[in-house]
Structures are given as C-alpha cells and as structure tokens.
PDB file of C-alpha atoms in Angstrom:
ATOM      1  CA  UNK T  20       8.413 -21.100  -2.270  1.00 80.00           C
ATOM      2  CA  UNK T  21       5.406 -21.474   0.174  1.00 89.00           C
ATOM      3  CA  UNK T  22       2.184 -21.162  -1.159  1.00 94.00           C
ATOM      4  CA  UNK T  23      -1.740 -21.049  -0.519  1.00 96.00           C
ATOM      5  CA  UNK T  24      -4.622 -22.075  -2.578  1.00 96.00           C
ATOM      6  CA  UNK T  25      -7.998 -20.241  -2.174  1.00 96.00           C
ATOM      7  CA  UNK T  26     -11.162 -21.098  -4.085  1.00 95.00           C
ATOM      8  CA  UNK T  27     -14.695 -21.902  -2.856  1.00 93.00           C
ATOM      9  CA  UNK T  28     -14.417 -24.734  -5.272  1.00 94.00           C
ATOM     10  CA  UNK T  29     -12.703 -28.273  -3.459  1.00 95.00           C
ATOM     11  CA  UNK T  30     -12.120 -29.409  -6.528  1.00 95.00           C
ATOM     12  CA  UNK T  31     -10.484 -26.862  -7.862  1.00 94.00           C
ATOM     13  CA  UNK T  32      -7.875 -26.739  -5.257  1.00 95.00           C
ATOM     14  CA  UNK T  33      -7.215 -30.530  -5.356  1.00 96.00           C
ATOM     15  CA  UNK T  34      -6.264 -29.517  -9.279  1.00 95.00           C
ATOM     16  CA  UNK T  35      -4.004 -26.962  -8.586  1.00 96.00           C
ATOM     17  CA  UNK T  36      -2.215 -28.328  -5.782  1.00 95.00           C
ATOM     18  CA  UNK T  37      -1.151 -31.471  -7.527  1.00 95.00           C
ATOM     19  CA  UNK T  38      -0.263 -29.171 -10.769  1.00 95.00           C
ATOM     20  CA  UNK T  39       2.162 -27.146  -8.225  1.00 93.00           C
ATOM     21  CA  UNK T  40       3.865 -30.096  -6.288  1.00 92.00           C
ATOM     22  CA  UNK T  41       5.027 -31.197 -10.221  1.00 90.00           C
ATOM     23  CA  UNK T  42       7.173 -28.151  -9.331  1.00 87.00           C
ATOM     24  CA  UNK T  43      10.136 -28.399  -7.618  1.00 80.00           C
ATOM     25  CA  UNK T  44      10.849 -25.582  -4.866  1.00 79.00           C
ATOM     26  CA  UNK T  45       7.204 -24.890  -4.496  1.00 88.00           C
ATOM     27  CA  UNK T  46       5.117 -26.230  -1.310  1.00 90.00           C
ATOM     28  CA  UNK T  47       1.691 -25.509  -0.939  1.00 94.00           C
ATOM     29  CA  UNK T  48       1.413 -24.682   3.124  1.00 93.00           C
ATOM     30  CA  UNK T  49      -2.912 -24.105   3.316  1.00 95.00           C
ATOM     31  CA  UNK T  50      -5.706 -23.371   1.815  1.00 96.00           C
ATOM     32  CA  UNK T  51      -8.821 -21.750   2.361  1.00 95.00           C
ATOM     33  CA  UNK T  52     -12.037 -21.464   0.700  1.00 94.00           C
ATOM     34  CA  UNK T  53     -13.395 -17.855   0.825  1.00 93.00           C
ATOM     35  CA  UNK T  54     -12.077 -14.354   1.753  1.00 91.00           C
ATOM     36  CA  UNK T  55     -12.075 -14.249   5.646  1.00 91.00           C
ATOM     37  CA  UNK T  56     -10.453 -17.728   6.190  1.00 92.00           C
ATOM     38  CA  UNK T  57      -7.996 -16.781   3.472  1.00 93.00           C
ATOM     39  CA  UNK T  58      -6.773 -13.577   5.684  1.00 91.00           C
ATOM     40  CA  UNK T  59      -6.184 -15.948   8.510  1.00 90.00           C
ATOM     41  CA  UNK T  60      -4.211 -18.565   6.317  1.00 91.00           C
ATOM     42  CA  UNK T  61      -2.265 -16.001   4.917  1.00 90.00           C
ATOM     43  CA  UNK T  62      -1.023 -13.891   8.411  1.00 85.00           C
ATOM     44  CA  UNK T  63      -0.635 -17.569   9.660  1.00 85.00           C
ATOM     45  CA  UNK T  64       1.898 -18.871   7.095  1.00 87.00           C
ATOM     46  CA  UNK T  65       3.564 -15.851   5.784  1.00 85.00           C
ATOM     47  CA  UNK T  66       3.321 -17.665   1.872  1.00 90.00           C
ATOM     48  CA  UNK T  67       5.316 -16.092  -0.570  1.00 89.00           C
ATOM     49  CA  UNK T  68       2.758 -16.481  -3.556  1.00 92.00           C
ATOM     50  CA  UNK T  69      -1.293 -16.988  -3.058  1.00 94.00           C
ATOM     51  CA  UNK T  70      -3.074 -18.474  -5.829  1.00 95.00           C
ATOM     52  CA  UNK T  71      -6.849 -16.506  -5.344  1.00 93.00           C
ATOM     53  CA  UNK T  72     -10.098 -17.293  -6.927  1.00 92.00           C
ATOM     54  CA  UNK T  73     -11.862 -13.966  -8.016  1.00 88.00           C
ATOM     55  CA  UNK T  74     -15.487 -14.991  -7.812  1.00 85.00           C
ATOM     56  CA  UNK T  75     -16.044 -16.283  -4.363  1.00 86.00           C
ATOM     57  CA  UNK T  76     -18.972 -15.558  -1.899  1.00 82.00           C
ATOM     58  CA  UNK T  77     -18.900 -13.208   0.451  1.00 85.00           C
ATOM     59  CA  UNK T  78     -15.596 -11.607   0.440  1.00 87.00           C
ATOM     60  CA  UNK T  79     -14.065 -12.174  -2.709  1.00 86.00           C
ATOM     61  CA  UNK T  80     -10.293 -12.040  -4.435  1.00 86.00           C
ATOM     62  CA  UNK T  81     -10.195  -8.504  -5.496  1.00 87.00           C
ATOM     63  CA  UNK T  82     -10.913  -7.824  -1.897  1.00 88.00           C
ATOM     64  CA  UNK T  83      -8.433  -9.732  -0.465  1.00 90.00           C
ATOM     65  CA  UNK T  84      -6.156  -8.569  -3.016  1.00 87.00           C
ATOM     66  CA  UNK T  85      -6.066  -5.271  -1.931  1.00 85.00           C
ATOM     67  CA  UNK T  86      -6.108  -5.909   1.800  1.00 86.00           C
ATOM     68  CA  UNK T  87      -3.088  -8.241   1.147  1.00 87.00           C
ATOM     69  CA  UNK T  88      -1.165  -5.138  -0.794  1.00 80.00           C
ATOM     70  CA  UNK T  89      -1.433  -2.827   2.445  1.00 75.00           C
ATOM     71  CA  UNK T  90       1.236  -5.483   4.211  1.00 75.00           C
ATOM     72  CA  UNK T  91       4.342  -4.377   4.010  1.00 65.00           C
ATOM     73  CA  UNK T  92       5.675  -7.504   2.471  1.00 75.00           C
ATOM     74  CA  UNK T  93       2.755  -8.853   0.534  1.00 83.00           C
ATOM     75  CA  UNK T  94       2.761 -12.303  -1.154  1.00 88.00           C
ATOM     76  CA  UNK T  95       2.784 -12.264  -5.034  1.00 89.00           C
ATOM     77  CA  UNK T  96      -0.939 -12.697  -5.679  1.00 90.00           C
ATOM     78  CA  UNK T  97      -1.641 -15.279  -9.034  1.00 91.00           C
ATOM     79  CA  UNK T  98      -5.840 -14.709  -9.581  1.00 89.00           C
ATOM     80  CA  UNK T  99      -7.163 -17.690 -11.003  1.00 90.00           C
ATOM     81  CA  UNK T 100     -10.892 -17.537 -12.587  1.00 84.00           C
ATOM     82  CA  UNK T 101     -13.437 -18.988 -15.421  1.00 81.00           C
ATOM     83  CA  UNK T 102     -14.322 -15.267 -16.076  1.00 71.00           C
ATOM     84  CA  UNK T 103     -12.067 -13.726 -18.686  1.00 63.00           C
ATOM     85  CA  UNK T 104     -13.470 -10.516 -17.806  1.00 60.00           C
ATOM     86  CA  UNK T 105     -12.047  -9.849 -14.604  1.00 52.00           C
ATOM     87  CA  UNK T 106      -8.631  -9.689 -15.750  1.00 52.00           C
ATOM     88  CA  UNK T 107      -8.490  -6.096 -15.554  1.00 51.00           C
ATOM     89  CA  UNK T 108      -9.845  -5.274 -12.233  1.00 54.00           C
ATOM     90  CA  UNK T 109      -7.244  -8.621 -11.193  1.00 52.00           C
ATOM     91  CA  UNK T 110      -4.231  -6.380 -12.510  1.00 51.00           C
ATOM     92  CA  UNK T 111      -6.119  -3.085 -10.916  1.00 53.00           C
ATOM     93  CA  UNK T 112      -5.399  -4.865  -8.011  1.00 52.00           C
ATOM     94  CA  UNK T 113      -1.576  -5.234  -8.201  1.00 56.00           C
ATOM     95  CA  UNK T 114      -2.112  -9.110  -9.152  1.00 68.00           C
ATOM     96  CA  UNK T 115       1.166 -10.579  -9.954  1.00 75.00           C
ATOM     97  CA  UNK T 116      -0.842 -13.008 -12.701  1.00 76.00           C
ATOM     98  CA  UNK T 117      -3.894 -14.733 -14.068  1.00 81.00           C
ATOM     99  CA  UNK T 118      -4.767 -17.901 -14.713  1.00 87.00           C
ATOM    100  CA  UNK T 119      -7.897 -19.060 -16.955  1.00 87.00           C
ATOM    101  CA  UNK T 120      -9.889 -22.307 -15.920  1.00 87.00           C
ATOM    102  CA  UNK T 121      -8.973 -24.575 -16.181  1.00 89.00           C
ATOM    103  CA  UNK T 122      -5.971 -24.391 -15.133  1.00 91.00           C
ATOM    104  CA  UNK T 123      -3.241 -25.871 -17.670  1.00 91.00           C
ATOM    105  CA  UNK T 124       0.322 -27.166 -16.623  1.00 91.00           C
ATOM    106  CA  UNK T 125       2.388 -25.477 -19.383  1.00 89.00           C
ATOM    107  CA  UNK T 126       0.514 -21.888 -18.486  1.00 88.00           C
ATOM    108  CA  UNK T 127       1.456 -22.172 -14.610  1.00 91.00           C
ATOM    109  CA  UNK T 128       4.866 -23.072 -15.094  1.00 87.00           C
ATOM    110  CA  UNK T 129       4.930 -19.735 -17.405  1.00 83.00           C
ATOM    111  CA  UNK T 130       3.694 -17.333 -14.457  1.00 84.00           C
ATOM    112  CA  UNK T 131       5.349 -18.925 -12.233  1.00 84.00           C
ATOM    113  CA  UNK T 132       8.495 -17.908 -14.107  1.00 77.00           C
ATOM    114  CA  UNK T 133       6.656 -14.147 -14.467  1.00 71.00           C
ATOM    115  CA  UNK T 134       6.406 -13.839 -10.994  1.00 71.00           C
ATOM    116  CA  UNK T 135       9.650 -11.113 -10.171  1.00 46.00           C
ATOM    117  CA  UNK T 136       7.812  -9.407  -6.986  1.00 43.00           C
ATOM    118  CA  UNK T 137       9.683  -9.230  -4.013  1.00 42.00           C
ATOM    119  CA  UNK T 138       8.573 -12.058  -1.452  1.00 43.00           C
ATOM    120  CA  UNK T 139       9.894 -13.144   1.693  1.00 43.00           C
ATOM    121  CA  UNK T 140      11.745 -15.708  -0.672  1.00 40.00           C
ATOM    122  CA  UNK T 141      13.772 -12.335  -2.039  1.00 43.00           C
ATOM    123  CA  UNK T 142      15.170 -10.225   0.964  1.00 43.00           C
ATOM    124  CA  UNK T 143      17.320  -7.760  -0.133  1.00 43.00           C
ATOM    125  CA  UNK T 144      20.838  -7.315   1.129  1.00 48.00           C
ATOM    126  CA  UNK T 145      22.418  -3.926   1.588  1.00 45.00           C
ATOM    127  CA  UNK T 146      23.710  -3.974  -1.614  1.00 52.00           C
ATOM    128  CA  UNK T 147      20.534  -4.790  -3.145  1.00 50.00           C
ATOM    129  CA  UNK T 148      18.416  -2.286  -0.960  1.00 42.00           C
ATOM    130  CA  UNK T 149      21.140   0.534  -2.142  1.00 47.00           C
ATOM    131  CA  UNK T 150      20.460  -0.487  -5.854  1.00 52.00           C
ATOM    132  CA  UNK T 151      23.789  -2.369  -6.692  1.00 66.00           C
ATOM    133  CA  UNK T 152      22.999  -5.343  -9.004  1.00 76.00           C
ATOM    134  CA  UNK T 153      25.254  -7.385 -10.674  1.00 85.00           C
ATOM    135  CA  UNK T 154      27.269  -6.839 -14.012  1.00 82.00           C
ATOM    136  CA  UNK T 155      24.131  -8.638 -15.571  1.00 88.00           C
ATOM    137  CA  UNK T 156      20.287  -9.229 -14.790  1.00 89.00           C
ATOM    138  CA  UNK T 157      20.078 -13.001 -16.423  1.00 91.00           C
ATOM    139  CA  UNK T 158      21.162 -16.109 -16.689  1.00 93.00           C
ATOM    140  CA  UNK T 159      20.542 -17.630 -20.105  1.00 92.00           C
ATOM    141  CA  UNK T 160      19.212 -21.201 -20.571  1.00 91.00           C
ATOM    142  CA  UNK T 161      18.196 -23.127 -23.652  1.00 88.00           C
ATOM    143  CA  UNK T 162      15.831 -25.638 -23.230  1.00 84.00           C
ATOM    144  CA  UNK T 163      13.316 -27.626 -24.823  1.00 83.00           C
ATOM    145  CA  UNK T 164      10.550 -24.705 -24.552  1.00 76.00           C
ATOM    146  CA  UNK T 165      13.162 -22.284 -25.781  1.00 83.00           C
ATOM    147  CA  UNK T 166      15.565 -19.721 -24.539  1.00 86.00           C
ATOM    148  CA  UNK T 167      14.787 -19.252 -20.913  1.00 88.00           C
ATOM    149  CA  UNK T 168      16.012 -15.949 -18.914  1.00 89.00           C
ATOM    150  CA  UNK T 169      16.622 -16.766 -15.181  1.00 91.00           C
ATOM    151  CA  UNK T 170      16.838 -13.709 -12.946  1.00 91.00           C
ATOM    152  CA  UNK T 171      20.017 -13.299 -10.874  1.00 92.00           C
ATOM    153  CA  UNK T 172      18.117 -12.870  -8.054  1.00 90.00           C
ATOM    154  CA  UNK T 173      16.058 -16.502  -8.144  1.00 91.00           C
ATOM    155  CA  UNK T 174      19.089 -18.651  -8.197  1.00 95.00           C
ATOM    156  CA  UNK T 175      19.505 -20.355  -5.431  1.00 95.00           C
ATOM    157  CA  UNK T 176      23.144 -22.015  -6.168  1.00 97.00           C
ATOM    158  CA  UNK T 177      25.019 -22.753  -9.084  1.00 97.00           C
ATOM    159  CA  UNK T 178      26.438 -26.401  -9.133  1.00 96.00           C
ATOM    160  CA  UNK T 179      29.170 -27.608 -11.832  1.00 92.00           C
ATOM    161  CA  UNK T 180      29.617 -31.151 -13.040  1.00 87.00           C
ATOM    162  CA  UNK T 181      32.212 -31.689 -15.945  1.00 78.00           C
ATOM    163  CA  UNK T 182      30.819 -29.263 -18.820  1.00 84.00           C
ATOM    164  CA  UNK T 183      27.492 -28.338 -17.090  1.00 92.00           C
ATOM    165  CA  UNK T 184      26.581 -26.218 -14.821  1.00 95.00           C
ATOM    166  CA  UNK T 185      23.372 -26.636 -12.883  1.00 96.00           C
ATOM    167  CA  UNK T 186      21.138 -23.779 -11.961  1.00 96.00           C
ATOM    168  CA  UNK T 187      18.996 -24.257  -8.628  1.00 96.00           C
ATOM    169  CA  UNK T 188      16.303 -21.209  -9.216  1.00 94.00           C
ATOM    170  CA  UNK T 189      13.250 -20.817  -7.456  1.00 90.00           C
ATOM    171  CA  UNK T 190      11.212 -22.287 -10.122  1.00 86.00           C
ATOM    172  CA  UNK T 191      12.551 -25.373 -10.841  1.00 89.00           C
ATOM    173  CA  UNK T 192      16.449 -26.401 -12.282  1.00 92.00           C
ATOM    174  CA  UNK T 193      18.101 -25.930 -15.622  1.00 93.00           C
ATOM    175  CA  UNK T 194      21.612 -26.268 -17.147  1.00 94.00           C
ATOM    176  CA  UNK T 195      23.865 -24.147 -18.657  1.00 95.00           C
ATOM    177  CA  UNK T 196      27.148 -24.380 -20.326  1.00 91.00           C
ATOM    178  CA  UNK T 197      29.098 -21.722 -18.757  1.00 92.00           C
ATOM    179  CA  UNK T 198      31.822 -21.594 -16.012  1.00 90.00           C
ATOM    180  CA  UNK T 199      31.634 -21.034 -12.414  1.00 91.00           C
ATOM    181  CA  UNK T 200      34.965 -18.535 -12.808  1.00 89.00           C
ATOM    182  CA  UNK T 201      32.890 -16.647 -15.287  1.00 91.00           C
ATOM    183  CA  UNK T 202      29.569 -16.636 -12.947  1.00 94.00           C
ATOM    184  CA  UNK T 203      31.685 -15.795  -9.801  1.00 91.00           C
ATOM    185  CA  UNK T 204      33.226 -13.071 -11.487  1.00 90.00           C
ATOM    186  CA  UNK T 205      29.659 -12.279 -12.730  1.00 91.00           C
ATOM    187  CA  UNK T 206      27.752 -12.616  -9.396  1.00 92.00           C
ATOM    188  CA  UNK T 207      30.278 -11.908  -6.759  1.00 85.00           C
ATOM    189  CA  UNK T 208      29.543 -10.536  -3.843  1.00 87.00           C
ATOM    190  CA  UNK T 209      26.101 -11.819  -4.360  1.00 92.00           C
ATOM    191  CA  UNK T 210      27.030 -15.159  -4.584  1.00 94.00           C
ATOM    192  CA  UNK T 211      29.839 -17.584  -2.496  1.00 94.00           C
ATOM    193  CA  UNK T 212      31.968 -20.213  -3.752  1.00 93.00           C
ATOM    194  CA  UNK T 213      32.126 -22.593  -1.456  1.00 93.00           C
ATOM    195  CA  UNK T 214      33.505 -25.492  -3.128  1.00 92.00           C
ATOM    196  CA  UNK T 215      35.299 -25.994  -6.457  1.00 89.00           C
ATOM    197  CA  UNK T 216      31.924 -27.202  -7.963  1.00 92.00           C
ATOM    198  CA  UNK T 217      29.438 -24.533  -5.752  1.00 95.00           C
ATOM    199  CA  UNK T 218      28.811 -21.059  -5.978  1.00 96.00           C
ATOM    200  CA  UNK T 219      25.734 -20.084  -3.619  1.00 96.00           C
ATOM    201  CA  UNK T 220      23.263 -17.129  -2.949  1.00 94.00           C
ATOM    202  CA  UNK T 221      24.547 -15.413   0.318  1.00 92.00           C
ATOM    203  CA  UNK T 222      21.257 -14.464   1.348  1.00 90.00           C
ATOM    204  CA  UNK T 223      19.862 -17.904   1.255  1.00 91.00           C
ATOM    205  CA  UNK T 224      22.506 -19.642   2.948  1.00 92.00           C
ATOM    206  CA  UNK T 225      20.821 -21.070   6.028  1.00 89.00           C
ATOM    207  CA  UNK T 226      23.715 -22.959   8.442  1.00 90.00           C
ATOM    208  CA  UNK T 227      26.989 -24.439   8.084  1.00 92.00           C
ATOM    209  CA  UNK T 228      26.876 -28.283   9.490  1.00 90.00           C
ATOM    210  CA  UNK T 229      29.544 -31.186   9.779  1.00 86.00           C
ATOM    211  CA  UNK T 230      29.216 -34.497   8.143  1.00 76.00           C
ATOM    212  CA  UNK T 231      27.642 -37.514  10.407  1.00 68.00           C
ATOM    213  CA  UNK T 232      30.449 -39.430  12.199  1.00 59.00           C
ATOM    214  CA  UNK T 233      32.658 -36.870  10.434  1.00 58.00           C
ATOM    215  CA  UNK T 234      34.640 -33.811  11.621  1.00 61.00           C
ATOM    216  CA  UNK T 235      36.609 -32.901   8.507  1.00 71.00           C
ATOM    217  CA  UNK T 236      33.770 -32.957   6.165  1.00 85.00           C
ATOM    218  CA  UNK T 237      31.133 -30.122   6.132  1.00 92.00           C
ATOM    219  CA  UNK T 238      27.836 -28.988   4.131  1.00 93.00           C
ATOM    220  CA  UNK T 239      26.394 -25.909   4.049  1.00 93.00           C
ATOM    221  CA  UNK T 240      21.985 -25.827   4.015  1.00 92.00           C
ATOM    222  CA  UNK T 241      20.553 -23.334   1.964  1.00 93.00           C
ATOM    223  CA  UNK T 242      16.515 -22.333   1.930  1.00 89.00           C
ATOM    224  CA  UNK T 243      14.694 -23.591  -0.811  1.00 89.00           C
ATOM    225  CA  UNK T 244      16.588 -26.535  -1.730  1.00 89.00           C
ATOM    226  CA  UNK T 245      16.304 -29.869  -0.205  1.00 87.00           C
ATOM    227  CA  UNK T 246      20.244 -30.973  -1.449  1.00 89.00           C
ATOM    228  CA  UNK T 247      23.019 -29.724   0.985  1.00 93.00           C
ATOM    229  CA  UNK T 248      26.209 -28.502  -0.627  1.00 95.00           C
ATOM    230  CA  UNK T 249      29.528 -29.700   0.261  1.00 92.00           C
ATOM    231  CA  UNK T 250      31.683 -27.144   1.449  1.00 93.00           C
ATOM    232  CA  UNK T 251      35.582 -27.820   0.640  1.00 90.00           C
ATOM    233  CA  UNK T 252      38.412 -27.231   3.329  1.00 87.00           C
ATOM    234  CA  UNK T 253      40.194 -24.485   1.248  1.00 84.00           C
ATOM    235  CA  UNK T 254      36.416 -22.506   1.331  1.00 88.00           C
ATOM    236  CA  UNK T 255      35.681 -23.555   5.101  1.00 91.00           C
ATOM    237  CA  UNK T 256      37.140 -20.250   6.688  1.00 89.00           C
ATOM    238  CA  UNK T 257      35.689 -17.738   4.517  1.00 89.00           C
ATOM    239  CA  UNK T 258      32.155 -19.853   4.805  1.00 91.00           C
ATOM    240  CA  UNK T 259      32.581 -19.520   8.434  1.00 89.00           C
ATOM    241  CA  UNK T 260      34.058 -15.527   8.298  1.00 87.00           C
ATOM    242  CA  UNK T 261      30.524 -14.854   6.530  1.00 86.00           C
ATOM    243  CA  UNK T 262      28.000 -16.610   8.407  1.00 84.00           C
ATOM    244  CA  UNK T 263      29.359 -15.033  11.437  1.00 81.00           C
ATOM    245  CA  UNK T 264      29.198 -11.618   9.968  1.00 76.00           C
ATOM    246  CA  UNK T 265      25.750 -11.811   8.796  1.00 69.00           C
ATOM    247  CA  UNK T 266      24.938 -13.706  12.327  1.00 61.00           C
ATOM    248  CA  UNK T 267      26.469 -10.692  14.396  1.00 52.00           C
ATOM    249  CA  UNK T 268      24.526  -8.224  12.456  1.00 51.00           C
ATOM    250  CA  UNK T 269      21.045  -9.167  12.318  1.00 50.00           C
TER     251      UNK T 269
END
C-alpha cells in the first residue's frame, strides 16, 4: 500500500513514518507539509491511503479532503490531529479515519485494518464490478489481540505449510488453521492455485517468471508482496491460460 504523510509539523511526520514502515505491505512514497504541495504529491504518486493533518496553514485537511473525493479513484484519507473536535467535520468529509496525537502504534494498526475503501490497491474485476462476491466476506484469524476478520478482498495469497496456512493481506500476515481445498472452494474464481501450497488473488498477480539458470522452475510476482510464489508444473498451463486472458483484454 503506497502512502503519503502531510503535516506542517517535521516532526510529526518523522513519527508516523517510522510507526508505518513497522508495517509490512505499507510504503510511505512522499510527503508534504501543507495543502497545495499535498495536491501535487498526491496526483504525482497515485497513494492509495494519505495520512492528513487537519489544522495546517493556509489550505488545510478538510480542504484537501474534499478536493481529493472529486477524483474518481480517491485515496482512503486517515485525518490525524491534536484537536478532538474536528472529528466530525473529518468524517463530513468522507475521511476513511482519525487518529488523535499522538499518534499510538496499537491505534494505527487498528485503522489501518478499518480502512475497506476502494483504492487503486482494490480494482475490481468483472465479477466484482457486477456484485458477485464470494460464498463468504471473511477470513477468521485468532491472534494475540483477539479474533481478527480479514476481508476477502485484502488477501493477497494464501500460503500452506504443514497445518498452517498463511494469510498475505494488505495489512500485515496472519495464520489460520484451515485448508487451501476449503479456501479454493471458498474463493474460487477470485483466487488461483498455483501450486499445491499457493492459492493467489487473480487481480494482483503481476507476471509469470522462470527461475535463474533454470527453465523448468517458475514463480509467479504478485503486487504487494515482496516473496515470489513458486508455481508447480501441474499449475503452469492454467497460470499461463490466465495471464494471457487478462493480458489480451486490457
């Protein structure tokens, strides 16, 4: 997830930005330090969420805001302020979340799991834009905080490894108990398998590439995830048959 910082404060940004790179799958891309700049930032990077100080000289974050909401893609917009008092005029203006000063790790991570609006990290597939979901919104994780609920449409790739499974999300990683039969038969179309121990996201599969020094091996690259996944002989075709068809109509 890319990501800008905006406050007239320095110090406040330094904060923040080393509170978000404790989260994996987040990069923060710019910042800026009032309104006008912040425009510019924005329409230069294309972020998918903008953390905005309210109270900032000249133009300030509720203005922004709603400039940002006439795109028609806007960034998921996370107001951050000192002033407890703006918080309705933050969610007048179609904020996605709000963050008191300072800024505390376990609160961020919470709104950063809040966050459901649709970003360039969420385009929508046919089936999606016609309003076909899967059989079921969530994946279910217990974890030290609690049960966590993991939307279908943040997970980036499932990966198994004897009795757990591994969920790559948007937000971070957790790990679940369940099957990849029972989440293929879950997700499907939605998601590939592509190896007996990988079930991916179609829409953020980014290439299909062969192994260094090695033509029988090959590993597929999907966006927001650093870790390629091994793609098995036996899936190799139908990896291909897709790529090709989502190539040829784009």
């Amino acid at each position: 997830m890319r990501v800008i910082i905006v406050d007239d404060e320095p110090l406040a940004r330094e904060r923040l930005r080393r509170l978000v790179a404790e989260f994996p799958g987040y990069e923060v891309v710019g910042e800026a330090s009032d309104g006008e700049s912040a425009l510019d930032v924005i329409d230069d990077e294309q972020p998918d969420i903008v953390f905005l100080d309210i109270r900032m000289g000249g133009m300030d974050g509720l203005q922004v805001a709603r400039q940002l909401n006439e795109l028609d893609m806007p960034p998921a917009v996370i107001f951050t302020t000192a002033y407890a008092e703006h918080a309705l005029s933050a969610f007048d203006a179609a904020a996605a979340g709000y963050l008191l000063k300072p800024i505390r790790k376990e609160k961020l991570r919470d709104i950063l799991l809040r966050v459901r609006r649709p970003s360039r990290a969420h385009q929508a597939s046919p089936r999606e834009a016609s309003g076909e979901t899967p059989k079921r919104e969530f994946v279910l994780a217990t974890t030290r905080d609690g049960l966590v609920r993991i939307p279908w449409s943040d997970v980036v790739y499932f990966l198994a490894d004897q009795k757990y499974t591994t969920v790559h999300h948007l937000h971070g990683e957790v790990l679940i108990e369940e099957s990849l039969k029972m989440l293929e038969q879950d997700f499907a179309p939605w998601f590939i398998r592509v190896h007996r121990k990988a079930l991916v996201a179609t829409r953020f599969i980014h290439s299909l590439e062969r192994g260094k020094g090695d033509e029988e091996h090959h590993w597929l690259r999907v966006r927001h995830a650093d870790q390629l996944i091994p793609v098995s002989r036996r899936r190799l075709p139908e990896v291909r048959r897709f790529i090709q068809d989502s190539s040829g109509s784009e």
